[in-house]
């Protein structure tokens, strides 16, 4: 029996739309149903997509929800469960962000910066930045409520790992795997709690923020599982993972790409085939031209897809992923995914 891991990365609106396109391409090219993945790792926007899959939304319906085409009856019924309006809220007392209280201007946790400076391990500048930023004051509870509505059960039956970061210790917390009690809604809310924007989410005595602070993909989590194939949809990286990127993009994107490269190498050392599906430099240039007016919104039904160009992103991601799947280096992963879709194997 072929075992499959699915990793869905961070990146807000753009990432959610990309995941929809990538998953549709995988289903179209191989017949594999992402809902059947043996383990799904979701970070931030990827957490919302993970929950949609585990709730029963097909890859085709996810893509349709972004491209404004009709969903299947089954998919529409599931999407209709979501009745909570998406409300990213205002700062707690109605005043502008980080002006409401003098304390809101203070760094959330300077120790995260000091630990990073004194550590002999690989630096994590995003972690240090999370400590330097003030504590967010926006309310992200509607994100959690919508996740609870689309997936009413407390947690999916199959392994679903949602990544967050403990704001006090700086350590990654993997909800659904670690010994931390959390229903699905608060878990997604924590994973999407962007530092400096959303308020941290308290779960089991921990103040949790966006899992992308640790890694935008957190793909290393599946390295030791002995899977046959791992599919990674990453929106915050660019180029191949056979080596460091030469893309002249931002320093942040270069950092995230190098981090993903290390994670992929760790998975491959265990013998798994790894398929990384990420935007090309051309796709990124197209995204940069779009007016991304609400960068913190995540997940299906979050906003008007055409207004933000999300329909274009989802379709471009589908076409790009199909082209990537047709390349010779994707042959092993493609065959494994096809075998995973065959009930006789």
Tab-separated table of C-alpha atoms in Angstrom:
chain	number	residue	atom	x	y	z
A	1	UNK	CA	0.000	0.000	0.000
A	2	UNK	CA	1.393	3.396	-1.027
A	3	UNK	CA	1.567	5.948	1.803
A	4	UNK	CA	1.270	9.649	1.063
A	5	UNK	CA	2.033	12.764	3.077
A	6	UNK	CA	0.605	16.148	2.114
A	7	UNK	CA	2.184	19.409	3.297
A	8	UNK	CA	0.278	22.680	2.840
A	9	UNK	CA	2.234	25.835	3.553
A	10	UNK	CA	1.556	29.368	4.769
A	11	UNK	CA	0.973	32.503	2.724
A	12	UNK	CA	-2.471	33.993	3.323
A	13	UNK	CA	-4.909	34.512	0.466
A	14	UNK	CA	-2.400	33.608	-2.212
A	15	UNK	CA	-1.428	30.344	-0.528
A	16	UNK	CA	-5.034	29.224	-0.057
A	17	UNK	CA	-5.736	29.849	-3.744
A	18	UNK	CA	-2.529	28.112	-4.793
A	19	UNK	CA	-3.305	25.031	-2.711
A	20	UNK	CA	-6.680	24.783	-4.443
A	21	UNK	CA	-5.050	24.860	-7.886
A	22	UNK	CA	-2.258	22.465	-6.975
A	23	UNK	CA	-4.607	19.901	-5.455
A	24	UNK	CA	-6.891	20.055	-8.481
A	25	UNK	CA	-3.901	19.397	-10.758
A	26	UNK	CA	-2.782	16.426	-8.659
A	27	UNK	CA	-6.243	14.892	-8.818
A	28	UNK	CA	-6.508	15.551	-12.558
A	29	UNK	CA	-3.068	14.196	-13.485
A	30	UNK	CA	-2.835	11.165	-11.205
A	31	UNK	CA	-6.349	10.331	-10.009
A	32	UNK	CA	-5.142	10.681	-6.411
A	33	UNK	CA	-7.653	12.139	-3.959
A	34	UNK	CA	-5.908	14.499	-1.482
A	35	UNK	CA	-8.630	13.796	1.075
A	36	UNK	CA	-7.111	10.318	1.497
A	37	UNK	CA	-3.598	11.479	2.441
A	38	UNK	CA	-2.160	9.393	5.276
A	39	UNK	CA	-1.052	12.565	7.043
A	40	UNK	CA	-1.716	16.222	6.277
A	41	UNK	CA	0.493	18.981	7.701
A	42	UNK	CA	-1.072	22.445	7.536
A	43	UNK	CA	0.494	25.764	8.454
A	44	UNK	CA	-1.507	28.994	8.637
A	45	UNK	CA	-3.442	29.208	5.341
A	46	UNK	CA	-2.479	25.571	4.782
A	47	UNK	CA	-4.301	24.666	7.989
A	48	UNK	CA	-7.590	25.966	6.589
A	49	UNK	CA	-7.119	23.921	3.415
A	50	UNK	CA	-6.220	20.848	5.461
A	51	UNK	CA	-9.438	21.144	7.458
A	52	UNK	CA	-11.503	21.582	4.284
A	53	UNK	CA	-10.022	18.376	2.865
A	54	UNK	CA	-10.627	16.439	6.064
A	55	UNK	CA	-14.193	17.778	6.124
A	56	UNK	CA	-14.741	16.075	2.768
A	57	UNK	CA	-14.286	18.897	0.254
A	58	UNK	CA	-12.729	17.450	-2.898
A	59	UNK	CA	-9.791	19.000	-4.733
A	60	UNK	CA	-12.074	19.786	-7.662
A	61	UNK	CA	-14.545	21.590	-5.415
A	62	UNK	CA	-11.789	23.556	-3.688
A	63	UNK	CA	-10.596	24.758	-7.077
A	64	UNK	CA	-14.162	25.541	-8.152
A	65	UNK	CA	-14.698	27.624	-5.021
A	66	UNK	CA	-11.860	29.908	-6.128
A	67	UNK	CA	-12.573	30.014	-9.853
A	68	UNK	CA	-16.265	30.764	-9.294
A	69	UNK	CA	-17.494	27.641	-11.081
A	70	UNK	CA	-20.245	25.323	-9.783
A	71	UNK	CA	-19.342	22.896	-7.011
A	72	UNK	CA	-20.626	19.350	-6.790
A	73	UNK	CA	-23.760	18.872	-4.700
A	74	UNK	CA	-21.641	17.199	-2.003
A	75	UNK	CA	-19.113	20.022	-1.973
A	76	UNK	CA	-21.772	22.711	-1.888
A	77	UNK	CA	-23.504	21.005	1.042
A	78	UNK	CA	-20.254	21.050	3.014
A	79	UNK	CA	-19.474	24.662	2.139
A	80	UNK	CA	-23.007	25.652	3.159
A	81	UNK	CA	-22.193	24.670	6.727
A	82	UNK	CA	-20.135	27.846	7.029
A	83	UNK	CA	-22.460	30.603	8.244
A	84	UNK	CA	-20.149	32.806	10.316
A	85	UNK	CA	-19.199	35.963	8.414
A	86	UNK	CA	-15.488	36.469	8.088
A	87	UNK	CA	-14.714	39.336	10.458
A	88	UNK	CA	-11.069	40.089	11.072
A	89	UNK	CA	-12.142	42.568	13.706
A	90	UNK	CA	-10.739	45.814	14.954
A	91	UNK	CA	-8.202	46.412	17.698
A	92	UNK	CA	-9.736	45.524	21.028
A	93	UNK	CA	-11.030	48.995	21.916
A	94	UNK	CA	-11.717	50.275	18.411
A	95	UNK	CA	-8.570	52.379	18.076
A	96	UNK	CA	-5.957	51.890	15.354
A	97	UNK	CA	-3.752	48.818	15.506
A	98	UNK	CA	-1.031	49.038	18.177
A	99	UNK	CA	-2.147	52.497	19.298
A	100	UNK	CA	-4.889	51.375	21.636
A	101	UNK	CA	-2.567	50.831	24.586
A	102	UNK	CA	0.989	51.914	25.257
A	103	UNK	CA	1.778	48.295	26.141
A	104	UNK	CA	0.768	47.247	22.629
A	105	UNK	CA	3.871	49.003	21.306
A	106	UNK	CA	6.185	46.847	23.393
A	107	UNK	CA	7.812	43.766	21.840
A	108	UNK	CA	5.820	40.605	22.429
A	109	UNK	CA	8.831	38.672	23.759
A	110	UNK	CA	12.376	40.038	23.493
A	111	UNK	CA	13.710	36.705	24.752
A	112	UNK	CA	12.972	35.196	21.330
A	113	UNK	CA	15.429	37.660	19.785
A	114	UNK	CA	18.035	37.079	22.503
A	115	UNK	CA	17.746	33.305	22.191
A	116	UNK	CA	18.215	33.532	18.440
A	117	UNK	CA	21.285	35.762	18.824
A	118	UNK	CA	22.881	33.471	21.433
A	119	UNK	CA	21.959	30.149	19.850
A	120	UNK	CA	24.538	28.046	18.032
A	121	UNK	CA	21.749	26.477	15.940
A	122	UNK	CA	20.673	27.791	12.552
A	123	UNK	CA	19.247	31.330	12.967
A	124	UNK	CA	15.488	31.797	12.697
A	125	UNK	CA	15.011	35.482	11.860
A	126	UNK	CA	11.227	35.157	11.552
A	127	UNK	CA	11.113	33.883	15.127
A	128	UNK	CA	13.177	36.848	16.291
A	129	UNK	CA	10.871	39.202	14.397
A	130	UNK	CA	7.828	37.649	16.084
A	131	UNK	CA	9.396	38.492	19.438
A	132	UNK	CA	10.159	42.063	18.371
A	133	UNK	CA	6.672	42.800	17.041
A	134	UNK	CA	4.026	44.020	19.475
A	135	UNK	CA	1.293	41.598	20.472
A	136	UNK	CA	-1.447	41.674	17.848
A	137	UNK	CA	-4.807	43.160	18.783
A	138	UNK	CA	-7.044	41.899	15.981
A	139	UNK	CA	-9.615	39.203	16.684
A	140	UNK	CA	-9.234	36.101	14.524
A	141	UNK	CA	-12.023	34.121	16.171
A	142	UNK	CA	-14.158	34.087	13.021
A	143	UNK	CA	-11.446	32.003	11.323
A	144	UNK	CA	-11.747	29.437	14.095
A	145	UNK	CA	-15.536	29.510	14.031
A	146	UNK	CA	-15.646	28.912	10.280
A	147	UNK	CA	-13.270	25.952	10.619
A	148	UNK	CA	-15.476	24.491	13.335
A	149	UNK	CA	-18.515	24.857	11.086
A	150	UNK	CA	-16.955	23.188	8.065
A	151	UNK	CA	-15.567	20.388	10.283
A	152	UNK	CA	-18.010	20.002	13.226
A	153	UNK	CA	-16.179	17.016	14.738
A	154	UNK	CA	-13.508	17.965	17.325
A	155	UNK	CA	-10.677	16.560	15.190
A	156	UNK	CA	-10.317	14.623	11.898
A	157	UNK	CA	-10.186	10.838	12.126
A	158	UNK	CA	-6.976	10.670	10.100
A	159	UNK	CA	-3.671	12.298	11.116
A	160	UNK	CA	-3.936	16.047	10.628
A	161	UNK	CA	-1.125	18.157	12.068
A	162	UNK	CA	-1.691	21.887	12.435
A	163	UNK	CA	1.386	23.964	13.207
A	164	UNK	CA	1.613	26.870	15.628
A	165	UNK	CA	4.351	28.474	17.753
A	166	UNK	CA	4.432	29.068	21.518
A	167	UNK	CA	5.009	32.808	21.917
A	168	UNK	CA	6.686	32.346	25.294
A	169	UNK	CA	9.173	29.595	24.485
A	170	UNK	CA	9.470	30.029	20.722
A	171	UNK	CA	8.947	26.296	20.250
A	172	UNK	CA	6.823	24.770	17.539
A	173	UNK	CA	3.573	23.187	18.704
A	174	UNK	CA	2.010	20.565	16.435
A	175	UNK	CA	-1.689	20.420	17.226
A	176	UNK	CA	-3.123	17.019	16.465
A	177	UNK	CA	0.199	15.342	17.229
A	178	UNK	CA	1.597	16.827	20.429
A	179	UNK	CA	0.020	16.320	23.835
A	180	UNK	CA	-1.968	19.552	23.624
A	181	UNK	CA	-5.748	19.539	23.934
A	182	UNK	CA	-7.313	21.634	21.168
A	183	UNK	CA	-10.452	21.333	19.051
A	184	UNK	CA	-10.126	22.064	15.353
A	185	UNK	CA	-11.425	25.654	15.374
A	186	UNK	CA	-9.025	27.104	17.967
A	187	UNK	CA	-6.180	25.093	16.396
A	188	UNK	CA	-6.723	26.774	13.015
A	189	UNK	CA	-7.148	30.160	14.671
A	190	UNK	CA	-3.813	29.698	16.443
A	191	UNK	CA	-2.046	28.546	13.287
A	192	UNK	CA	-3.249	31.669	11.453
A	193	UNK	CA	-2.531	34.173	14.280
A	194	UNK	CA	-0.037	36.346	12.410
A	195	UNK	CA	2.281	38.056	14.958
A	196	UNK	CA	1.709	41.778	15.317
A	197	UNK	CA	-1.732	41.451	13.734
A	198	UNK	CA	-3.925	38.845	15.441
A	199	UNK	CA	-4.096	38.274	19.177
A	200	UNK	CA	-2.332	35.073	20.272
A	201	UNK	CA	-4.666	32.141	20.943
A	202	UNK	CA	-4.545	30.515	24.355
A	203	UNK	CA	-4.651	26.739	24.213
A	204	UNK	CA	-3.831	24.455	27.114
A	205	UNK	CA	-1.927	27.195	28.959
A	206	UNK	CA	0.099	28.263	25.904
A	207	UNK	CA	-0.139	31.515	23.932
A	208	UNK	CA	0.094	30.382	20.330
A	209	UNK	CA	0.770	32.286	17.112
A	210	UNK	CA	1.150	31.490	13.409
A	211	UNK	CA	3.079	28.281	12.675
A	212	UNK	CA	4.802	30.042	9.788
A	213	UNK	CA	7.008	31.739	12.389
A	214	UNK	CA	8.886	28.430	12.701
A	215	UNK	CA	8.691	27.427	9.031
A	216	UNK	CA	6.298	28.343	6.260
A	217	UNK	CA	5.994	24.644	5.385
A	218	UNK	CA	7.100	22.569	8.417
A	219	UNK	CA	7.705	19.715	5.992
A	220	UNK	CA	10.416	18.249	8.239
A	221	UNK	CA	7.633	16.836	10.424
A	222	UNK	CA	7.011	13.994	7.969
A	223	UNK	CA	10.669	13.046	7.429
A	224	UNK	CA	10.710	10.241	9.983
A	225	UNK	CA	7.359	8.689	9.032
A	226	UNK	CA	8.664	6.334	6.356
A	227	UNK	CA	6.196	7.544	3.734
A	228	UNK	CA	6.457	6.520	0.090
A	229	UNK	CA	5.759	9.963	-1.340
A	230	UNK	CA	5.399	13.482	0.079
A	231	UNK	CA	3.631	16.284	-1.777
A	232	UNK	CA	4.448	19.844	-0.708
A	233	UNK	CA	2.443	22.867	-1.821
A	234	UNK	CA	4.460	25.937	-0.873
A	235	UNK	CA	3.443	29.502	-1.669
A	236	UNK	CA	6.257	31.429	0.063
A	237	UNK	CA	9.095	29.831	-1.904
A	238	UNK	CA	10.201	29.833	-5.522
A	239	UNK	CA	12.257	27.731	-7.933
A	240	UNK	CA	13.540	24.169	-7.599
A	241	UNK	CA	14.605	22.436	-4.411
A	242	UNK	CA	17.646	20.734	-5.913
A	243	UNK	CA	19.735	23.621	-4.632
A	244	UNK	CA	19.614	27.227	-3.427
A	245	UNK	CA	17.532	29.507	-5.586
A	246	UNK	CA	18.964	32.160	-7.902
A	247	UNK	CA	15.658	34.012	-7.949
A	248	UNK	CA	16.165	37.737	-7.415
A	249	UNK	CA	13.219	37.945	-5.044
A	250	UNK	CA	13.048	39.183	-1.497
A	251	UNK	CA	15.420	38.060	1.224
A	252	UNK	CA	12.444	36.537	3.032
A	253	UNK	CA	11.516	34.397	0.039
A	254	UNK	CA	15.134	33.302	-0.372
A	255	UNK	CA	15.235	32.340	3.313
A	256	UNK	CA	11.993	30.359	3.114
A	257	UNK	CA	13.226	28.597	-0.032
A	258	UNK	CA	16.472	27.553	1.669
A	259	UNK	CA	14.527	26.320	4.686
A	260	UNK	CA	12.283	24.216	2.445
A	261	UNK	CA	15.348	22.856	0.641
A	262	UNK	CA	16.724	21.583	3.958
A	263	UNK	CA	13.390	20.033	4.858
A	264	UNK	CA	13.115	18.284	1.500
A	265	UNK	CA	16.642	16.897	1.817
A	266	UNK	CA	15.753	15.435	5.222
A	267	UNK	CA	12.700	13.696	3.741
A	268	UNK	CA	14.598	12.337	0.753
A	269	UNK	CA	17.306	10.885	2.976
A	270	UNK	CA	14.598	8.571	4.345
A	271	UNK	CA	13.856	7.287	0.821
A	272	UNK	CA	10.584	9.073	0.096
A	273	UNK	CA	9.816	10.612	-3.278
A	274	UNK	CA	9.193	14.331	-2.813
A	275	UNK	CA	7.122	16.485	-5.119
A	276	UNK	CA	7.385	20.228	-4.459
A	277	UNK	CA	4.787	22.411	-6.169
A	278	UNK	CA	5.454	26.112	-5.787
A	279	UNK	CA	4.993	29.297	-7.830
A	280	UNK	CA	7.405	30.100	-10.619
A	281	UNK	CA	9.083	33.494	-10.896
A	282	UNK	CA	6.553	34.341	-13.606
A	283	UNK	CA	3.616	33.472	-11.349
A	284	UNK	CA	5.085	35.591	-8.567
A	285	UNK	CA	5.410	38.540	-10.916
A	286	UNK	CA	1.739	38.135	-11.784
A	287	UNK	CA	0.786	37.971	-8.117
A	288	UNK	CA	2.762	41.121	-7.374
A	289	UNK	CA	0.607	42.955	-9.907
A	290	UNK	CA	-2.587	41.987	-8.075
A	291	UNK	CA	-4.060	44.220	-5.402
A	292	UNK	CA	-3.813	42.016	-2.323
A	293	UNK	CA	-5.881	44.267	-0.098
A	294	UNK	CA	-6.487	41.805	2.749
A	295	UNK	CA	-3.236	39.840	3.232
A	296	UNK	CA	-4.331	38.171	6.461
A	297	UNK	CA	-7.501	36.502	5.130
A	298	UNK	CA	-7.371	32.717	4.816
A	299	UNK	CA	-9.443	29.903	3.421
A	300	UNK	CA	-12.389	29.087	1.187
A	301	UNK	CA	-15.245	31.585	1.234
A	302	UNK	CA	-13.030	34.244	2.779
A	303	UNK	CA	-13.578	36.993	0.223
A	304	UNK	CA	-14.503	37.753	-3.356
A	305	UNK	CA	-12.045	35.624	-5.313
A	306	UNK	CA	-12.095	37.770	-8.448
A	307	UNK	CA	-11.668	40.985	-6.472
A	308	UNK	CA	-8.330	39.786	-5.142
A	309	UNK	CA	-7.321	37.898	-8.269
A	310	UNK	CA	-7.544	34.609	-6.387
A	311	UNK	CA	-9.372	32.950	-9.273
A	312	UNK	CA	-6.385	33.759	-11.502
A	313	UNK	CA	-3.912	32.481	-8.909
A	314	UNK	CA	-5.786	29.210	-8.429
A	315	UNK	CA	-5.984	28.539	-12.160
A	316	UNK	CA	-2.345	29.555	-12.765
A	317	UNK	CA	-1.298	27.200	-9.964
A	318	UNK	CA	-3.283	24.352	-11.538
A	319	UNK	CA	-1.684	24.871	-14.959
A	320	UNK	CA	1.795	25.256	-13.461
A	321	UNK	CA	1.395	22.118	-11.350
A	322	UNK	CA	0.240	20.108	-14.376
A	323	UNK	CA	3.366	21.216	-16.246
A	324	UNK	CA	5.546	20.277	-13.271
A	325	UNK	CA	3.904	16.864	-13.017
A	326	UNK	CA	4.684	16.212	-16.695
A	327	UNK	CA	8.442	16.641	-16.179
A	328	UNK	CA	10.644	13.502	-16.085
A	329	UNK	CA	11.829	14.201	-12.526
A	330	UNK	CA	8.231	13.973	-11.321
A	331	UNK	CA	7.725	10.499	-12.793
A	332	UNK	CA	8.358	8.522	-9.598
A	333	UNK	CA	6.082	10.696	-7.466
A	334	UNK	CA	3.388	10.703	-10.142
A	335	UNK	CA	3.413	6.913	-10.388
A	336	UNK	CA	3.265	6.524	-6.617
A	337	UNK	CA	0.302	8.889	-6.398
A	338	UNK	CA	-1.444	6.980	-9.178
A	339	UNK	CA	-0.869	3.715	-7.299
A	340	UNK	CA	-2.224	5.283	-4.108
A	341	UNK	CA	-5.447	6.042	-5.978
A	342	UNK	CA	-5.806	2.432	-7.154
A	343	UNK	CA	-8.003	0.499	-4.669
A	344	UNK	CA	-6.420	-2.767	-5.816
A	345	UNK	CA	-3.027	-1.755	-4.382
